[in-house]
Coordinates of C-alpha atoms and ligand atoms in Angstrom, one line a residue:
X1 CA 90.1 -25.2 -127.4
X2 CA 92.7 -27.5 -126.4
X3 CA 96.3 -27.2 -126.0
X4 CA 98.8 -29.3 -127.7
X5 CA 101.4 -31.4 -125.3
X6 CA 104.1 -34.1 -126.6
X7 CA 101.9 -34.9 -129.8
X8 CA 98.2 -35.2 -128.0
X9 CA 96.0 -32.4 -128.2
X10 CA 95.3 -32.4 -124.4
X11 CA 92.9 -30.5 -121.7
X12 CA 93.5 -29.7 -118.2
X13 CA 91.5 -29.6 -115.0
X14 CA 91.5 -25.3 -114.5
X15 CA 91.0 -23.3 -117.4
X16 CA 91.7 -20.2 -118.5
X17 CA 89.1 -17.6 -120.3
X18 CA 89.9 -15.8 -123.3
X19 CA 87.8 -12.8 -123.3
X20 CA 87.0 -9.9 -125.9
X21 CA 88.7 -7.0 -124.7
X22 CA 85.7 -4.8 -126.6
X23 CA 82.9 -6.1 -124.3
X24 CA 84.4 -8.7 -121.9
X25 CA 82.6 -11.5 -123.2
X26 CA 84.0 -14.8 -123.5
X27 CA 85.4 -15.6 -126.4
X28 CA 86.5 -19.3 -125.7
X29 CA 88.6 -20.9 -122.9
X30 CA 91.5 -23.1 -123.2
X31 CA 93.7 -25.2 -120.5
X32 CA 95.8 -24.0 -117.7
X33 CA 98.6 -25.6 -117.9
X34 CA 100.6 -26.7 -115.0
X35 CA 104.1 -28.2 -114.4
X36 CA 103.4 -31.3 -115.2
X37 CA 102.6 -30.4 -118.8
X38 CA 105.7 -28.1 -118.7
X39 CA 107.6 -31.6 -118.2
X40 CA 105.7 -33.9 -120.8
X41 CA 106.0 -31.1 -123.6
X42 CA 109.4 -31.0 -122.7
X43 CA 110.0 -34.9 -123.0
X44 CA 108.0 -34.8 -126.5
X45 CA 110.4 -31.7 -127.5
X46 CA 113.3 -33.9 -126.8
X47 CA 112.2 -37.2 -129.0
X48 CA 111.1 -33.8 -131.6
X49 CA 114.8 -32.4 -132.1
X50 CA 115.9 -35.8 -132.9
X51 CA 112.9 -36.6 -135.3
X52 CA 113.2 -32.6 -136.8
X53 CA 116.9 -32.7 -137.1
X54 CA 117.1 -35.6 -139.4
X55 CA 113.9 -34.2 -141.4
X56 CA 115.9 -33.1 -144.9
X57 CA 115.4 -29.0 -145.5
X58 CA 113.5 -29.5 -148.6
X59 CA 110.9 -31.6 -146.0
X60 CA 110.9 -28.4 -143.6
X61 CA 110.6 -26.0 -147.0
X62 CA 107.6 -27.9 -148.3
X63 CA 105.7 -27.9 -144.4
X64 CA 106.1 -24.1 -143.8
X65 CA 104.8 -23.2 -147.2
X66 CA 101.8 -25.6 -146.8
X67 CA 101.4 -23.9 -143.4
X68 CA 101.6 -20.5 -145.2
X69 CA 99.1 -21.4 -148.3
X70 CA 96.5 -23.4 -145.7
X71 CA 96.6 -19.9 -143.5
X72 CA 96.1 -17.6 -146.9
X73 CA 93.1 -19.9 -147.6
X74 CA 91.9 -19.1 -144.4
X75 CA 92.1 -15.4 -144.0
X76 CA 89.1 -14.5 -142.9
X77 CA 88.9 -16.9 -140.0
X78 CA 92.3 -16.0 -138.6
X79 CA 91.6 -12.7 -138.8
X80 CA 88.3 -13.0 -136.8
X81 CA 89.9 -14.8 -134.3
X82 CA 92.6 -12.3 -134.3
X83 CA 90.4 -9.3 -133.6
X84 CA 87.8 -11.2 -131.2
X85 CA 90.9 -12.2 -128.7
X86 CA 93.3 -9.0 -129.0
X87 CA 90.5 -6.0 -130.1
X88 CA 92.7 -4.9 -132.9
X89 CA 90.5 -3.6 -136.3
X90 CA 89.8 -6.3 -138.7
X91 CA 91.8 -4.4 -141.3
X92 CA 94.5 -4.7 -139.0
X93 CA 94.2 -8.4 -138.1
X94 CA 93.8 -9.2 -142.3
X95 CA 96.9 -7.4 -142.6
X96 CA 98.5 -9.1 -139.9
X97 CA 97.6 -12.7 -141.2
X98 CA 98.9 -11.4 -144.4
X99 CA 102.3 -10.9 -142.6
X100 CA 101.9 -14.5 -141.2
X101 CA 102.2 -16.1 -144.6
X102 CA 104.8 -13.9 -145.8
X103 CA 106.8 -14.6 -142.1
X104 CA 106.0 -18.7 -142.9
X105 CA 107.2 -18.7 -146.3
X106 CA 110.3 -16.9 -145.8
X107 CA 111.2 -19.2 -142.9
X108 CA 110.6 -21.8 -145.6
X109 CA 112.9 -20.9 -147.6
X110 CA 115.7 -20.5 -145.3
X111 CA 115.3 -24.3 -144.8
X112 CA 116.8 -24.6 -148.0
X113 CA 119.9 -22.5 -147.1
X114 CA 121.4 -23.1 -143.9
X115 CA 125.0 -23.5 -144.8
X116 CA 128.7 -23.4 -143.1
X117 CA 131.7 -21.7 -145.3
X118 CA 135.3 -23.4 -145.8
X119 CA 137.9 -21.9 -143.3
X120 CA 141.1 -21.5 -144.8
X121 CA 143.4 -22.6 -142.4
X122 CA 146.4 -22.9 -144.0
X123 CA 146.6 -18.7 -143.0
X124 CA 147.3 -20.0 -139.7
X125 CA 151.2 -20.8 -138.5
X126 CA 150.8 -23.9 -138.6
X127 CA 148.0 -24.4 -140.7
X128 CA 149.3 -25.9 -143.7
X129 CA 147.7 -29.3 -144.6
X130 CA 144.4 -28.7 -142.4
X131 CA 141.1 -28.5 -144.3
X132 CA 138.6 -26.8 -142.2
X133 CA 134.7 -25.9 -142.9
X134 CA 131.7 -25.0 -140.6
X135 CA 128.3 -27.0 -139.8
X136 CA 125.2 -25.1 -139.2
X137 CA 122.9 -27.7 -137.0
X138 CA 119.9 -26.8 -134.9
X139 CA 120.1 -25.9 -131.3
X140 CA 117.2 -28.6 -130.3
X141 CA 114.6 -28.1 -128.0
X142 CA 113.7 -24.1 -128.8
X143 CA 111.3 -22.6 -125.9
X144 CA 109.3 -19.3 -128.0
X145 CA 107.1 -17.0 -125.2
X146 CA 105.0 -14.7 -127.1
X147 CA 103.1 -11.5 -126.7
X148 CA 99.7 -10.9 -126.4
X149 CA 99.8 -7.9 -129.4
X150 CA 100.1 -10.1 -132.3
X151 CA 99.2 -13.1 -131.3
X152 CA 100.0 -14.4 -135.2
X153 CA 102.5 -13.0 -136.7
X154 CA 105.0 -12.6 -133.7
X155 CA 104.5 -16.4 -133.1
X156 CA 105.2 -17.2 -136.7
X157 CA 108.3 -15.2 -136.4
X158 CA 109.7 -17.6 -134.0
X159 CA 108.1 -21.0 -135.1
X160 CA 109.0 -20.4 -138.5
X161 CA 112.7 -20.2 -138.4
X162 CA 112.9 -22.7 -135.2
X163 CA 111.2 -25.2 -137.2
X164 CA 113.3 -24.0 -140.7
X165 CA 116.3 -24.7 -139.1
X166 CA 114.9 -28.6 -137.8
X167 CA 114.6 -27.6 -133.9
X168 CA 111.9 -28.8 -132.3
X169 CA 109.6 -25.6 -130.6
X170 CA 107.8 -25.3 -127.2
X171 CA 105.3 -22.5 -127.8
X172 CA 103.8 -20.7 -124.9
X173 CA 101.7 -18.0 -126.0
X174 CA 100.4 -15.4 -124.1
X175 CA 97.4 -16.2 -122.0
X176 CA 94.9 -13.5 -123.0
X177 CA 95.6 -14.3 -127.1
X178 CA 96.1 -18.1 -127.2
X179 CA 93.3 -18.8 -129.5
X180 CA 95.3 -17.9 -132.9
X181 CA 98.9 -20.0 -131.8
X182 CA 96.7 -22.8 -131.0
X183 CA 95.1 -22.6 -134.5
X184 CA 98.5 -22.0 -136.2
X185 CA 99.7 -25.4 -134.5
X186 CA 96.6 -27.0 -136.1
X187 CA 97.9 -25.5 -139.5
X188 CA 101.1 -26.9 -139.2
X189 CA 100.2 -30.4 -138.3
X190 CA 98.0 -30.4 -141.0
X191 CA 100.9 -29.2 -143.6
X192 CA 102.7 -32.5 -142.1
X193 CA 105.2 -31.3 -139.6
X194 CA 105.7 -34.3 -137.4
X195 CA 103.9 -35.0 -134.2
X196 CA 106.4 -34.1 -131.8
X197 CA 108.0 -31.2 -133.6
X198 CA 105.9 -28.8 -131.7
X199 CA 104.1 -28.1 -128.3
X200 CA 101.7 -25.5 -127.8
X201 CA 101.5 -24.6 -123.9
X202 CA 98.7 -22.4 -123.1
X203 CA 99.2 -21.3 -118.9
X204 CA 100.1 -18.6 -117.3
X205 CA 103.6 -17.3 -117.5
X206 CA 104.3 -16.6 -113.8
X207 CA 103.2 -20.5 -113.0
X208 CA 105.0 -22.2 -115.9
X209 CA 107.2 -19.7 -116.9
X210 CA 110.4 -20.1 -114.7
X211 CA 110.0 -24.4 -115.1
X212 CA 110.0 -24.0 -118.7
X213 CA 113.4 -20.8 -119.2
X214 CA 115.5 -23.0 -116.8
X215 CA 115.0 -26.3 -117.5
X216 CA 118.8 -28.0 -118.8
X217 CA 116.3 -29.6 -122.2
X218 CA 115.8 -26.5 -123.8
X219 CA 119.0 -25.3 -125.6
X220 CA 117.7 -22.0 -126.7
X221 CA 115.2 -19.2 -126.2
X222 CA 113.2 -16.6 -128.2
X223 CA 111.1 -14.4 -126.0
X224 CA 109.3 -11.2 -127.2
X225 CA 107.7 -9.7 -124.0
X226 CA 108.1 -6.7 -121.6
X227 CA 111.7 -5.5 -120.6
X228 CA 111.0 -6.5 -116.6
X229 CA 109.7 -10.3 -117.3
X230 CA 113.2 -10.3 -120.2
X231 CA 114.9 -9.5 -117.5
X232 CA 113.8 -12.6 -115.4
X233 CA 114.3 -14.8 -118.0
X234 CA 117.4 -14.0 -118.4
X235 CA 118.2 -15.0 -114.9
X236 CA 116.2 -18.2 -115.2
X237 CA 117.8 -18.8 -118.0
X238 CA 121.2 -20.1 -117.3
X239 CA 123.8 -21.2 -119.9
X240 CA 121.5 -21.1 -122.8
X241 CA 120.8 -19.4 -126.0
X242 CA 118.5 -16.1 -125.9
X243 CA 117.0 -13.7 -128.3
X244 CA 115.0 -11.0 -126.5
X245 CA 112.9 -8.5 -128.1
X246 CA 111.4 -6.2 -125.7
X247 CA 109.9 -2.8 -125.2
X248 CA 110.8 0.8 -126.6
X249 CA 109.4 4.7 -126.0
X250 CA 110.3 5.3 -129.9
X251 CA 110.9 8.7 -130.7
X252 CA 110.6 10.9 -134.1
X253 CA 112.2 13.7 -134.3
X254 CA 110.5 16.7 -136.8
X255 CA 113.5 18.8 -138.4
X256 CA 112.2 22.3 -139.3
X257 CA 112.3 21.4 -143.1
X258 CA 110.1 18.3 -142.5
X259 CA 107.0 18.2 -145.1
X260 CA 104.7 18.1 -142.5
X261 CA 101.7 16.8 -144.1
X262 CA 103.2 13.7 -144.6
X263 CA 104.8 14.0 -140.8
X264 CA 101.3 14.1 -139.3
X265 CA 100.2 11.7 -142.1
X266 CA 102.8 8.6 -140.4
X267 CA 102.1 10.1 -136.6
X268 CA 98.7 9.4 -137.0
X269 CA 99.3 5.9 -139.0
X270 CA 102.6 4.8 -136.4
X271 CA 101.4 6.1 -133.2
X272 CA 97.8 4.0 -132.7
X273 CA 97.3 1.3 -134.9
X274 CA 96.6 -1.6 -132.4
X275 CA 95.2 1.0 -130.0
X276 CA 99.2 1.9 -129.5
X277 CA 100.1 -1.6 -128.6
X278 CA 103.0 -2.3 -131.1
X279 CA 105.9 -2.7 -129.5
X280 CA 108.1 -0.1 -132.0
X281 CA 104.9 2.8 -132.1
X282 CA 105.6 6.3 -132.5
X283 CA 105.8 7.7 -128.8
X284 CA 107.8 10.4 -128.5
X285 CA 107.6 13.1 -131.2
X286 CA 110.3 15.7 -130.7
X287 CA 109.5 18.5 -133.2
X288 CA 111.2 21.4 -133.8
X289 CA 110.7 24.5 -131.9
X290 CA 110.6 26.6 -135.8
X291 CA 107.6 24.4 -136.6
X292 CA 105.7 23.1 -133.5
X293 CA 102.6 24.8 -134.0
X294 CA 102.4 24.2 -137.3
X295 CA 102.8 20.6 -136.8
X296 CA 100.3 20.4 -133.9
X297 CA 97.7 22.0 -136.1
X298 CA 98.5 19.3 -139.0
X299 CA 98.6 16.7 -136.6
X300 CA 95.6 17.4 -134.7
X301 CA 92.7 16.6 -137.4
X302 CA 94.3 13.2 -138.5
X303 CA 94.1 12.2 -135.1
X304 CA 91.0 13.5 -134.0
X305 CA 89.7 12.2 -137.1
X306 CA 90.7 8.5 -136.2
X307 CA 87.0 6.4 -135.2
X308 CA 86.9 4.4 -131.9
X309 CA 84.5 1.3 -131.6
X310 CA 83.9 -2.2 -132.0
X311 CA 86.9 -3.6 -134.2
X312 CA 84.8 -5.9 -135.5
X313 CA 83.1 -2.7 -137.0
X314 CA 84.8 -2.2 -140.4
X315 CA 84.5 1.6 -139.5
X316 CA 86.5 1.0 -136.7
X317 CA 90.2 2.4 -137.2
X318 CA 91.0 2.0 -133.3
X319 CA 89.7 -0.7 -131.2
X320 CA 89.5 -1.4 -127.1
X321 CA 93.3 -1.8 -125.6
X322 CA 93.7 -5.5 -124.1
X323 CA 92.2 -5.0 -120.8
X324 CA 90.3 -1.8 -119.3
X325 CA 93.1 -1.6 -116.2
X326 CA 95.6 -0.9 -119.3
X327 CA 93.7 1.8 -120.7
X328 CA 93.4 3.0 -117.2
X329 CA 96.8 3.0 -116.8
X330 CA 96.9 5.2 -120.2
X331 CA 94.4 7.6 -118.8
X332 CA 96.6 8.1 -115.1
X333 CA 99.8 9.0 -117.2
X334 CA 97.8 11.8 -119.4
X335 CA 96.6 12.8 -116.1
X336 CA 99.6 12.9 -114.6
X337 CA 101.7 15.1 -117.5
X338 CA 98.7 17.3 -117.6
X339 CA 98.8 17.9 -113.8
X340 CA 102.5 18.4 -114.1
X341 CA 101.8 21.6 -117.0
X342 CA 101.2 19.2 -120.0
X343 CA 98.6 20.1 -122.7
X344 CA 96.5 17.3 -124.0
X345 CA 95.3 18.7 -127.6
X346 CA 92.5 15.6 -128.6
X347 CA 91.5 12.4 -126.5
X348 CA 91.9 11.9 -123.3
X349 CA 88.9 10.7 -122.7
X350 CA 88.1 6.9 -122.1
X351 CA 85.2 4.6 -122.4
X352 CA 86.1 0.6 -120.7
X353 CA 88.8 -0.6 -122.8
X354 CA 88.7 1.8 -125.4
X355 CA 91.1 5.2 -124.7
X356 CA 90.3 8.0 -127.5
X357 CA 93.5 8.5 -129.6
X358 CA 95.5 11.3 -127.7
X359 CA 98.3 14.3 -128.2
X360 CA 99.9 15.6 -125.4
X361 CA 102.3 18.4 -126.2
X362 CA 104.6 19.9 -124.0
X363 CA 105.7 16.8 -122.6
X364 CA 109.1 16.9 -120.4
X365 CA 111.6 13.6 -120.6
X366 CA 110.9 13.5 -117.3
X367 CA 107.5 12.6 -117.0
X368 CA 105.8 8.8 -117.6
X369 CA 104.2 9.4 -120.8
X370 CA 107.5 10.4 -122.4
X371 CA 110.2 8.2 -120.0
X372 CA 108.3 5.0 -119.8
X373 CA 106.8 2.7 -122.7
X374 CA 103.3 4.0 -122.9
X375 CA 101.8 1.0 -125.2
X376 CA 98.6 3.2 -125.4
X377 CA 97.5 5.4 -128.1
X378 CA 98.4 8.8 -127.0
X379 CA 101.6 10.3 -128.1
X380 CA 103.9 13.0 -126.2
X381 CA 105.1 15.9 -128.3
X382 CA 108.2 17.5 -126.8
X383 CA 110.0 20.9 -128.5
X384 CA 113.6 21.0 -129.3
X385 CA 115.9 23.6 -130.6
X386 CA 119.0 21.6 -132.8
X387 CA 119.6 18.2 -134.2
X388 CA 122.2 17.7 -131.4
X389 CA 119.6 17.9 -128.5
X390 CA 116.7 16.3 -130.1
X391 CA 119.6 12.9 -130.4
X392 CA 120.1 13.4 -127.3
X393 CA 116.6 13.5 -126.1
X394 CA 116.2 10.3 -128.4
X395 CA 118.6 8.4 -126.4
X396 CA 117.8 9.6 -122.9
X397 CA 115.6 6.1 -122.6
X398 CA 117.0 3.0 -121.2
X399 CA 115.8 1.5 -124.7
X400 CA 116.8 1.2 -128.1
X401 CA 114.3 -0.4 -130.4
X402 CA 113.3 1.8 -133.2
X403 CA 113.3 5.8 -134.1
X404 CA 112.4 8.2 -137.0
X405 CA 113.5 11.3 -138.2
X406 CA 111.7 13.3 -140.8
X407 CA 113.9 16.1 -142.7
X408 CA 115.0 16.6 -146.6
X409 CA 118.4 17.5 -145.3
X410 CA 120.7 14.4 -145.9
X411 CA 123.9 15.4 -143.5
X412 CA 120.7 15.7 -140.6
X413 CA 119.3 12.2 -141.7
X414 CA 123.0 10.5 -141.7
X415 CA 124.0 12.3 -138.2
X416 CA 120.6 10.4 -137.3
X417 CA 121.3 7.3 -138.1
X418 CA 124.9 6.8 -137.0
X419 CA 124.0 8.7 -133.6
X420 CA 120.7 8.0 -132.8
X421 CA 120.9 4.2 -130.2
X422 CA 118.1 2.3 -132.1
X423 CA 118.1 -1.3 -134.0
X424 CA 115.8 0.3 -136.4
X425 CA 116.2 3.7 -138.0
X426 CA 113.9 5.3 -140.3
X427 CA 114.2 8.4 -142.3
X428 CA 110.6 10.4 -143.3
X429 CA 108.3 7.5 -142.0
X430 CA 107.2 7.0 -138.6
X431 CA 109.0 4.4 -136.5
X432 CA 106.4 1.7 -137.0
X433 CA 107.2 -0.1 -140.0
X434 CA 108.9 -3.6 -140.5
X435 CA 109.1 -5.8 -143.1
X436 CA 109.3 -9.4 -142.6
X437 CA 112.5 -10.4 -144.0
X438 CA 114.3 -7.5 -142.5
X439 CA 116.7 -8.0 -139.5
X440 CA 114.5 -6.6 -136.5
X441 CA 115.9 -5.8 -133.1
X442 CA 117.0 -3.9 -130.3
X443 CA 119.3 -1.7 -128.5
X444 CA 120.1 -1.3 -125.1
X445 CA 117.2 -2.4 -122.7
X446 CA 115.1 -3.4 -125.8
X447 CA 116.3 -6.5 -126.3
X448 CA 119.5 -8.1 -128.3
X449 CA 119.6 -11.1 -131.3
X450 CA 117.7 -10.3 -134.3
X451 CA 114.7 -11.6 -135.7
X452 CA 113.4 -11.7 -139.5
X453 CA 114.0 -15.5 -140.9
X454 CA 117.1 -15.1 -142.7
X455 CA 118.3 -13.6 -139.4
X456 CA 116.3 -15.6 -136.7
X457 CA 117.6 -19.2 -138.5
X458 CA 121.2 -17.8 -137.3
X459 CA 120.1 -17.6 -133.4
X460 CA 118.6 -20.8 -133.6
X461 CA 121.5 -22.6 -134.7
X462 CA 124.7 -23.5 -133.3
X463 CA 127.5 -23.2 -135.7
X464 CA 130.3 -26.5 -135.1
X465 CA 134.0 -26.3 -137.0
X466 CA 135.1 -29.1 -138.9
X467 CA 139.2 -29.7 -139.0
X468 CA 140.8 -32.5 -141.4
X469 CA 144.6 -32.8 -140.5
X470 CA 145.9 -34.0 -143.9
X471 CA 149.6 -34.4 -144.5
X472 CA 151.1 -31.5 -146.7
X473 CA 151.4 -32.8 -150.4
Ligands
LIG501 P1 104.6 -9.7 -121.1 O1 106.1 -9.6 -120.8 O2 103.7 -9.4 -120.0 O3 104.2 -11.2 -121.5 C1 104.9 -11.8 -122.6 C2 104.9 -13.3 -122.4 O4 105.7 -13.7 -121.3 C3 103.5 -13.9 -122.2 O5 103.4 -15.1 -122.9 C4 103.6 -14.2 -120.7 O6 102.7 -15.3 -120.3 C5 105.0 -14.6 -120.5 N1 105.5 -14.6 -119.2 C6 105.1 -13.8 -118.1 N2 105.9 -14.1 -117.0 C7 106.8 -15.0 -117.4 C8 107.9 -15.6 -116.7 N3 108.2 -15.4 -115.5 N4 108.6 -16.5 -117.4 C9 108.4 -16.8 -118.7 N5 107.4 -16.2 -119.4 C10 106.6 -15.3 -118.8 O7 104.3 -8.8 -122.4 P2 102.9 -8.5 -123.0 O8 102.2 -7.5 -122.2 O9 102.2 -9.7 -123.6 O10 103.4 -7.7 -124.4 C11 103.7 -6.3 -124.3 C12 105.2 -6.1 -124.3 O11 105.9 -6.8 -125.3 C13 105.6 -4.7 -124.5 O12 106.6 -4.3 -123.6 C14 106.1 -4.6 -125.9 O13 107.0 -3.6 -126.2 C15 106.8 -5.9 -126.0 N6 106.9 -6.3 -127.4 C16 108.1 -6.3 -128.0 C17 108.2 -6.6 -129.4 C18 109.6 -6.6 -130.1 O14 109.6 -7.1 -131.2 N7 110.6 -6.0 -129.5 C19 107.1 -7.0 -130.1 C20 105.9 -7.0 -129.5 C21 105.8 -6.7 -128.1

């Protein structure tokens, strides 16, 4: 495929392969892009914001909605492509491109809503006779950097309100799942959104990253990554807008009244869809010491139960991780707490890419599997003996993205929420679980600025303050 740079679908000398992370064959290539491309989508961006800004919201409403209905028609495709470049099951990738439309036509309909309020001066000393209101306008040239996890609806999360709100948007995608942003910027060409109101940038981040964060054009940034590369783009960034939504170790904690059929139900559903790769997935599960066996032994079947295979397979409920060195990675920090007197109940075992779906119990904070974001299907299972240690296991992480508790008692499930450091809370499901038009974001080291449209329009607009000095009558 091609990439797309100030309003020409374009190629470039090196390439880069997109390969199926099931059996490493190549799926398609598409252009490397270098620093000259950075520039021109840059200079195309520029001559967008103008064109976008003056495009009237009804305009933006009616693109994103074509954009959402051409990607419905289309389901099967995207989700093909979905599973053939990231390895995630097919149910998951229909699912996902379900999400997409939803994302899209939600971001639609914020175009029709950005608004300012009246500001009542006169409350002011010296405020009588002013007549003040606010202007919502669009930040300009938005830069989006995307995962590789889902490649769809993550993008769509960031083009959809960037565009809503009449920015234009430089989309760099990540380089091992570019195949589905390219396709979405074919969608939304198609649904009319002017030539220059997008860029898709395919290249690797550590070449083009850096010219595209700092560059003085781009007024604002949405990045959904790793905590470490956040980090650097934050110091790239300079005096510029920034929404970050980063990594997490979520944790669950399992009170002693917990119905735990339906606990091992959502561990087994929250900790491994996408092979583990989601970026809120259950991976700490501190249970109760009055109920730890009993939750092992529900947990255990579910889990054990869950196939491995070719996602392409509709059999398949857990496909290959993106590359074999992650799922490597997965299998050294198993090792590692099982060396260091952790038990590993089902899995452990792995086959290329694919890692069998794992439970480790008597995990320690301490070790990787438990301190650091796994992103792999295992989960750690650590035993507690009160609500006030399993919080405080819960927030012994440097991040802050999501957590669950499971209990019937409603004093534990409030302590939970107003003590436990997490943008998300959720009480008896698994941490996992988002829907679209909900405000979505971290704590701490997992990120800060929220997305969800209603929400994400907000970030990528600057809000101006209008004053009329009128005489006093
Ligand atoms: P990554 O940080 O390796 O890459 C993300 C993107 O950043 C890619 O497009 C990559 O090319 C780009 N990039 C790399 N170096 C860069 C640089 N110097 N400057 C600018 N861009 C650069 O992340 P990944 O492995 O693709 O995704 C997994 C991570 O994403 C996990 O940590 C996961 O938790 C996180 N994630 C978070 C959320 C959320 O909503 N909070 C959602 C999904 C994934």
């Amino acid at each position: 495929m091609r990439m797309y740079v100030a309003g020409q679908w374009v190629d470039a000398e090196k390439r880069i392969e997109v390969l199926n992370p099931y059996d490493g064959s190549v799926v398609d290539t598409v252009p490397r892009a270098d620093l000259g491309d950075v520039d021109r989508a840059l200079a195309g961006a520029v001559r967008g914001a103008k064109t976008m800004a003056r495009l009237p919201g009804y305009d933006r409403y009616r693109i994103l909605k074509r954009a959402a209905d051409l990607i419905e028609a289309r389901t099967e495709e995207f989700a093909r492509t979905l599973t053939l470049e990231e390895g995630k099951s097919l149910a998951e990738s229909r699912f996902e491109v379900s999400r997409a439309v939803q994302t899209l036509t939600l971001s639609g309909e914020e175009a029709k809503r950005l608004h300012g309020e009246t500001v009542p001066l006169d409350g002011a000393p010296g405020g009588a006779g002013k007549l003040a209101f606010t202007l919502r306008v669009p930040c300009g040239v938005v830069v989006a950097i995307t995962p590789f996890n889902f490649p769809l609806n993550l993008v769509c999360h960031k083009v959809g309100p960037a565009l809503a709100a009449g920015n234009a948007v430089v989309l760099k995608p990540a380089e091992d799942t570019p195949l589905s942003a390219i396709k979405l910027t074919e969608v939304l060409l198609e649904a009319g959104l002017p030539a220059d109101g997008i860029a898709c940038l395919t290249g690797l981040g550590e070449e083009i990253g850096d010219a595209l964060t700092g560059d003085r054009r781009v007024r604002k940034i949405t990045f959904t990554g790793s905590r470490d590369v956040g980090e650097r783009i934050c110091h790239v960034a300079g005096i510029k807008k920034v929404t970050m939504e980063l990594g997490s170790n979520s944790a669950v904690i399992v009170m002693p009244d917990a119905d735990l059929e339906k606990v091992a139900t959502a561990v087994a559903a929250t900790g491994y869809s996408n092979a583990g790769q989601v970026c809120i997935s259950t991976q700490r599960v501190l249970t109760s010491d009055r109920i730890y066996g009993d939750f092992l032994d529900a947990l255990t079947p579910r889990v054990a139960a869950l196939t491995t295979g070719n996602p392409l397979d509709e059999r398949t409920k857990v496909g290959p991780m993106i590359k074999e060195q992650e799922a490597i990675r997965v299998e050294e920090w198993v090792q590692e707490a099982a060396a260091g007197g952790a038990r590993v109940i089902t899995g452990g075992q792995r086959q290329g890419a694919i890692y069998a779906p794992t439970i480790v119990a008597d995990v320690r904070p301490e070790m990787r599997i438990s301190c650091d974001e796994l992103f792999g299907p295992a989960v750690a299972v650590t035993r507690f003996e009160s609500l006030d240690e399993a919080i405080a296991l819960a927030n012994d992480s440097i991040y802050g993205l999501a957590a669950a508790i499971f209990t019937e008692n409603l004093e534990w499930a409030m302590q939970f929420a107003r003590e436990v450091e997490a943008g998300n809370l959720m009480i008896n499901w698994g941490p996992q679980w988002r829907a679209d038009l909900m405000p979505y974001g971290g704590l701490k080291e997992s990120g800060f600025g929220k997305e969800g449209p209603r929400y994400a329009v907000e970030e990528m607009t600057e809000l101006k303050l209008v004053c009329f000095h009128l005489g006093t009558r």
